[in-house]
Coordinates of C-alpha atoms in Angstrom, one line a residue:
Chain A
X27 CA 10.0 -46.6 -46.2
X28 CA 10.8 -50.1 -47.4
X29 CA 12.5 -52.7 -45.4
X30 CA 16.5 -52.2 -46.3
X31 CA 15.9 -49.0 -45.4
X32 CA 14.6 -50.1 -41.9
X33 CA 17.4 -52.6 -41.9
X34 CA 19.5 -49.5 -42.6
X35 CA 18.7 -47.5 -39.8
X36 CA 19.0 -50.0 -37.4
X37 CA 22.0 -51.3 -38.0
X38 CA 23.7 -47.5 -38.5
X39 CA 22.1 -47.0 -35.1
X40 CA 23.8 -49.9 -33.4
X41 CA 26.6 -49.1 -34.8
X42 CA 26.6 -45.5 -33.9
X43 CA 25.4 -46.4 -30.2
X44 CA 28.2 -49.2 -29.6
X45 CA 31.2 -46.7 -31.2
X46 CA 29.5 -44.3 -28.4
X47 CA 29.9 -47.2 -25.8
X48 CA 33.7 -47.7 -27.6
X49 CA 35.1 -43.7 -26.4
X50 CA 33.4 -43.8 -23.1
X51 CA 33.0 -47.0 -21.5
X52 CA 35.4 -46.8 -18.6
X53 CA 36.6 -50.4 -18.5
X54 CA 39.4 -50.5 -21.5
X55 CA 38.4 -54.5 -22.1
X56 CA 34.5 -53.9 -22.3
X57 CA 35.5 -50.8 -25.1
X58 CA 37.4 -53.5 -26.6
X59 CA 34.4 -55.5 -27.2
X60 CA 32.3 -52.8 -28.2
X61 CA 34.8 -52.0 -31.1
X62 CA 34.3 -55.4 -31.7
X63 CA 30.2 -55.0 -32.4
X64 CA 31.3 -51.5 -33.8
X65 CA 33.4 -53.2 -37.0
X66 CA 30.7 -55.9 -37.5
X67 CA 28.2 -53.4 -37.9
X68 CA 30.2 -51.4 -40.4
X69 CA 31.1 -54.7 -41.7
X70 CA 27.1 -55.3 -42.6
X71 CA 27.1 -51.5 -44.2
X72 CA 29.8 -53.2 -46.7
X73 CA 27.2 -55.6 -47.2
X74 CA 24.4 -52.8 -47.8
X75 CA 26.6 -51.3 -50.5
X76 CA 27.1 -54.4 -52.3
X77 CA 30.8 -54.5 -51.3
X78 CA 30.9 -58.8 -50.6
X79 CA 34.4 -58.8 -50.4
X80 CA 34.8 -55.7 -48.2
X81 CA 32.4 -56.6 -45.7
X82 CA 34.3 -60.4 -45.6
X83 CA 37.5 -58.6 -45.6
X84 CA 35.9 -56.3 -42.8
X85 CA 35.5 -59.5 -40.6
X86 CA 38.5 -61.2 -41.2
X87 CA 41.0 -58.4 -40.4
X88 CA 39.5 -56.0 -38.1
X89 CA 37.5 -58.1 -36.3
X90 CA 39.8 -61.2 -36.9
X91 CA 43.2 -59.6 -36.4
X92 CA 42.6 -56.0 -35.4
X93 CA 40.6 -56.1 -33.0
X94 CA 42.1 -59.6 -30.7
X95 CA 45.2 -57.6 -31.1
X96 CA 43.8 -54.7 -29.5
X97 CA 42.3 -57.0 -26.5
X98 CA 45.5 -58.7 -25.7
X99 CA 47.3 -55.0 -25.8
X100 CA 44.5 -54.3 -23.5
X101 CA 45.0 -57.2 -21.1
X102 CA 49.2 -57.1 -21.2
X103 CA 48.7 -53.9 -19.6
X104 CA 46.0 -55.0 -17.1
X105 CA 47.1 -53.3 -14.1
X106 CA 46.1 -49.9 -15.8
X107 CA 42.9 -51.7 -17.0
X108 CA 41.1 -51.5 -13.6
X109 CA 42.1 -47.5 -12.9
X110 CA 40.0 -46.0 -10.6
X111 CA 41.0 -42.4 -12.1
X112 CA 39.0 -40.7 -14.5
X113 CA 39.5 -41.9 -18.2
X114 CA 38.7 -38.9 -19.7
X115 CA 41.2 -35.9 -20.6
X116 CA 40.4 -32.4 -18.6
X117 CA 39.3 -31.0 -21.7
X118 CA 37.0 -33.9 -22.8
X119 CA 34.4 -31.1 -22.9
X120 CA 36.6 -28.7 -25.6
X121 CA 36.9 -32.3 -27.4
X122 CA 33.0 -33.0 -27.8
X123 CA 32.2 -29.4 -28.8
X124 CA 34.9 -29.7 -31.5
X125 CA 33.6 -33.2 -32.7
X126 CA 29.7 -32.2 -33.1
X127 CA 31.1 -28.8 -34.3
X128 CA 32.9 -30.6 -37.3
X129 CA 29.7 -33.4 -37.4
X130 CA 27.8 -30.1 -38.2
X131 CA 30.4 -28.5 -40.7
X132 CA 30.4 -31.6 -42.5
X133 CA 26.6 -32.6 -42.7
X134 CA 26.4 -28.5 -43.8
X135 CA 28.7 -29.0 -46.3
X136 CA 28.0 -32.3 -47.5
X137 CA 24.1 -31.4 -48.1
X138 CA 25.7 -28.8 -50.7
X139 CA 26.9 -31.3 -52.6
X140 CA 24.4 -32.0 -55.6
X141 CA 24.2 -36.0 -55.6
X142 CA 23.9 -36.1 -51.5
X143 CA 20.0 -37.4 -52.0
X144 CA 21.4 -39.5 -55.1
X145 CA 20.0 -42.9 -54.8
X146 CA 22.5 -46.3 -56.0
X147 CA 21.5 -47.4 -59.5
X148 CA 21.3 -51.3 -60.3
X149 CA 24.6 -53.1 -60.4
X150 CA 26.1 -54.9 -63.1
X151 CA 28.3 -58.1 -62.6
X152 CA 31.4 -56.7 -63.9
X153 CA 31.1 -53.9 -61.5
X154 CA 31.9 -56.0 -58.3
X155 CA 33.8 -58.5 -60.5
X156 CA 37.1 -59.9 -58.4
X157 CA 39.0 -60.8 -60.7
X158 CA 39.0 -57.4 -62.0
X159 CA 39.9 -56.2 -58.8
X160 CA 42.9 -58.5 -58.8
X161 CA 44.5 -57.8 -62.2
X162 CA 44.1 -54.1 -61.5
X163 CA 46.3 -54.4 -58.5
X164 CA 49.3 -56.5 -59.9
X165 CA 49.0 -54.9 -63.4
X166 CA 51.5 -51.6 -64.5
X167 CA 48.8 -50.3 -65.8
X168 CA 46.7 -50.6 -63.0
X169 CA 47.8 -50.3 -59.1
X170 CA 51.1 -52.4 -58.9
X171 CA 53.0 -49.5 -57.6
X172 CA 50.9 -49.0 -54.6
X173 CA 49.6 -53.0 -54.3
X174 CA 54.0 -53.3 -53.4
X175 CA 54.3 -50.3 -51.6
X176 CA 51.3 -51.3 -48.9
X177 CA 53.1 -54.7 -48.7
X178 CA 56.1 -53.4 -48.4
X179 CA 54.9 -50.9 -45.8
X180 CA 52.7 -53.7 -44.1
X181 CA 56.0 -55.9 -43.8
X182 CA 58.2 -53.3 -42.7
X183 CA 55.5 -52.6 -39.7
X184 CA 55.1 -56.1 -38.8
X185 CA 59.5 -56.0 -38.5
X186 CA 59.1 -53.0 -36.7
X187 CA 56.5 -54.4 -34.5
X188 CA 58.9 -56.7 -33.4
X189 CA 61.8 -54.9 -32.8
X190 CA 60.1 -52.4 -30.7
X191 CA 58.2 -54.7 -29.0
X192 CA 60.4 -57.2 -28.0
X193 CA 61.7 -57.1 -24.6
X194 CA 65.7 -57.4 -24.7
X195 CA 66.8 -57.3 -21.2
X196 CA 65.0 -60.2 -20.4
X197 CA 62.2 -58.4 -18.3
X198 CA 62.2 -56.8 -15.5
X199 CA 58.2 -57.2 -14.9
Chain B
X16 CA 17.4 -48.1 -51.6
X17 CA 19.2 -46.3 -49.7
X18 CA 20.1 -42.7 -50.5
X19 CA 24.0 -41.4 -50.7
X20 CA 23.0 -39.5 -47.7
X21 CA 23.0 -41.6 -45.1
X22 CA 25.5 -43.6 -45.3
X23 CA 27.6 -39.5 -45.8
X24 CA 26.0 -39.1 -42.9
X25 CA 27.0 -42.0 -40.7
X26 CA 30.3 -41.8 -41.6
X27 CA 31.2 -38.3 -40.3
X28 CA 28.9 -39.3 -37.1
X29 CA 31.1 -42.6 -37.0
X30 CA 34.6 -40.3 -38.3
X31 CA 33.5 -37.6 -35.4
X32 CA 33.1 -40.1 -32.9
X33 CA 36.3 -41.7 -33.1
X34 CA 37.5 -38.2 -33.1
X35 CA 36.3 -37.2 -29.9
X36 CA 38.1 -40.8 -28.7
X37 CA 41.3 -39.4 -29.9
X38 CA 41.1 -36.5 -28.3
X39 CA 39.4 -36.8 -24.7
X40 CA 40.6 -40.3 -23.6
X41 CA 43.7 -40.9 -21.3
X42 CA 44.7 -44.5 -22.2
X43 CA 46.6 -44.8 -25.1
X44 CA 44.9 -47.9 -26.6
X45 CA 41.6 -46.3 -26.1
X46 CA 42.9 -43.5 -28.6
X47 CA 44.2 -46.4 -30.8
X48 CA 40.4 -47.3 -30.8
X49 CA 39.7 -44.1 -31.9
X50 CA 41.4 -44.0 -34.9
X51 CA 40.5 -47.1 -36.0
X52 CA 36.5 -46.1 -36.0
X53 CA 37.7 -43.0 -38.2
X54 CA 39.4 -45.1 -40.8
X55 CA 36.4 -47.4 -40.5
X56 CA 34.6 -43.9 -41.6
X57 CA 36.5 -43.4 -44.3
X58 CA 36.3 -46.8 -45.3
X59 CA 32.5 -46.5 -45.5
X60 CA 32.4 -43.1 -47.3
X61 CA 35.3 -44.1 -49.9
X62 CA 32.6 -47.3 -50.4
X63 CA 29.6 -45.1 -50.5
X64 CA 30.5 -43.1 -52.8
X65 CA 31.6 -46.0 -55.3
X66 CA 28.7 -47.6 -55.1
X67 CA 26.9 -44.4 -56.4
X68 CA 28.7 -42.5 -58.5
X69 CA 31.8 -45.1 -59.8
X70 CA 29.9 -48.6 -59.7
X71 CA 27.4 -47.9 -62.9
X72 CA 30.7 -47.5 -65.1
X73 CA 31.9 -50.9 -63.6
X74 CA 35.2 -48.2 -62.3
X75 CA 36.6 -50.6 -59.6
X76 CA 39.5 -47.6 -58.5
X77 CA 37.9 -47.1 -55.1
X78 CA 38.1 -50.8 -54.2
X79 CA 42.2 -50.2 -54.3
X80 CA 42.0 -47.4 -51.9
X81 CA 39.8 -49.6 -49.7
X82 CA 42.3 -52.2 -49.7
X83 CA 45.3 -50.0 -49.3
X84 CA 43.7 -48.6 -46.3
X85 CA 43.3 -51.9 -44.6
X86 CA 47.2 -52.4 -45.1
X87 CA 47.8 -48.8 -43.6
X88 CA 45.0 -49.7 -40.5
X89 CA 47.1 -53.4 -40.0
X90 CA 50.8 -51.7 -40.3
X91 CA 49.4 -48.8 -37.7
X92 CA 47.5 -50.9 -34.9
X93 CA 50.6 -53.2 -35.1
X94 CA 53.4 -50.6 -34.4
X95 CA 50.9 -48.9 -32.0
X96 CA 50.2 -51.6 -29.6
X97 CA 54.0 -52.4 -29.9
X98 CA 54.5 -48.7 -28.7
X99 CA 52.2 -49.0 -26.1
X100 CA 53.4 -52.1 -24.6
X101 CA 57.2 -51.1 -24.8
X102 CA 55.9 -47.7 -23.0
X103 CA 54.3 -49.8 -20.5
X104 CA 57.5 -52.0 -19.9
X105 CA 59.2 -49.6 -19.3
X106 CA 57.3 -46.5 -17.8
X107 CA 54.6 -48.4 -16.4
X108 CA 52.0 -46.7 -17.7
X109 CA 49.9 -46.2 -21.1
X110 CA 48.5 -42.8 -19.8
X111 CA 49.1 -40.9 -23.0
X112 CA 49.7 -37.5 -21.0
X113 CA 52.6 -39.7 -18.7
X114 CA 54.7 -40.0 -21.2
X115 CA 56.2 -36.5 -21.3
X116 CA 60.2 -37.2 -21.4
X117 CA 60.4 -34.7 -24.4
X118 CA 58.1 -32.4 -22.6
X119 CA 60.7 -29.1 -22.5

């Protein structure tokens, strides 16, 4: 076993143990921060497959954006942060049978597939070129049509963010 | 270097996860949580599987899906948490199960 490998395995392991930490930590903040190490670490797999850009991108809107967004939801709604109830659904059990159930289904089905042991050959320069990347997504030829649409969508959100969001009576709390 | 397989395999462990997040917790931005690890799975096996099968032929395809599912993961946590907190204004709660008005 060489070294990325060990690198590997380690960081898929912290990643796996803090996304654990993520759907059963009680406290709603300390979850938040878990996510946190959770996207980093999948961040570092972008790295692994030789996806620079991704694993950048990775950091700078999850972690950047996504993820302070979802901490100051977390604190706006503080006084349910601190509840004393169970966090868990009634059926949390049903819910982890049907997750390592389908874990299983898919590693079954997955090892099927003929390339599952297939190792990454070398990469070329053009493969993870950017600027390639770039004229694909504003060409016709390429991805303009969905590059607009997923702005499009991503302004409309934003918009709607707002308008749902925004407290017209002045506030009551 | 590292074989197809695992990353296949951490993914679905990362996708099933966040699907047991979904489903069992109470608070609402706990299950937003949860869907964010499995689009973070799909992220990585979308990736994976460029890097072995698409990247040789220098076929960059997989790299728009990538970043059209970062636009989709922004526009969703966005109007989520704005959900949540309009919910909490006005219910005073983000207990997914207490907000039951259309419950028949």
């Amino acid at each position: 076993m060489i070294a990325v490998q060990i690198l590997f395995i380690l960081v898929a392991l912290v990643t796996l143990a803090s996304a654990v930490l993520v759907v059963s930590t009680r406290k709603l903040l300390h979850a938040a921060l878990w996510l946190v190490l959770t996207l980093v670490g999948v961040a570092v797999l972008f790295a692994f497959l030789d996806v620079a850009f991704f694993a950048v991108a990775q950091v700078l809107v999850y972690v950047g954006a996504i993820a302070i967004l979802i901490i100051f939801a977390a604190m706006l709604t503080r006084r349910i942060l601190e509840d004393v109830g169970p966090q868990v659904n009634k059926g949390w059990g049903w819910a982890a049978v049907g997750a390592v159930g389908l874990f299983a289904g898919l590693v079954v089905i997955l090892s099927t597939f003929n390339g599952f042991w297939a190792k990454p050959a070398a990469l070329s320069a053009e493969a993870v070129d950017l600027a390639t990347l770039g004229e694909a997504l504003v060409s016709p030829q390429g991805y303009v049509i969905p590059f607009e649409v997923a702005s499009i969508l991503l302004v409309a959100a934003m918009v709607g963010a707002l308008i749902v969001a925004v407290d017209r009576k002045g506030g009551k709390s | 270097m590292i074989p197809l397989a695992w990353y296949l395999i951490f993914s679905a462990a990362l996708f099933c996860i966040g699907l047991f997040g979904v489903l069992a917790r109470k608070n609402a931005i706990a299950i937003l949580m949860g869907v964010e690890l499995m689009l973070n799975a799909v992220m990585v096996n979308i990736l994976a599987f460029w890097r072995v099968l698409y990247a040789p032929q220098a076929n960059q395809n997989a790299f728009v899906f990538v970043a059209v599912i970062f636009a989709v993961a922004a526009a969703e946590t966005a109007v989520g948490l704005a959900l949540i907190i309009s919910a909490y204004r006005r219910r005073d709660t983000v207990v997914a199960s207490d907000l039951d008005t259309l419950k028949g």
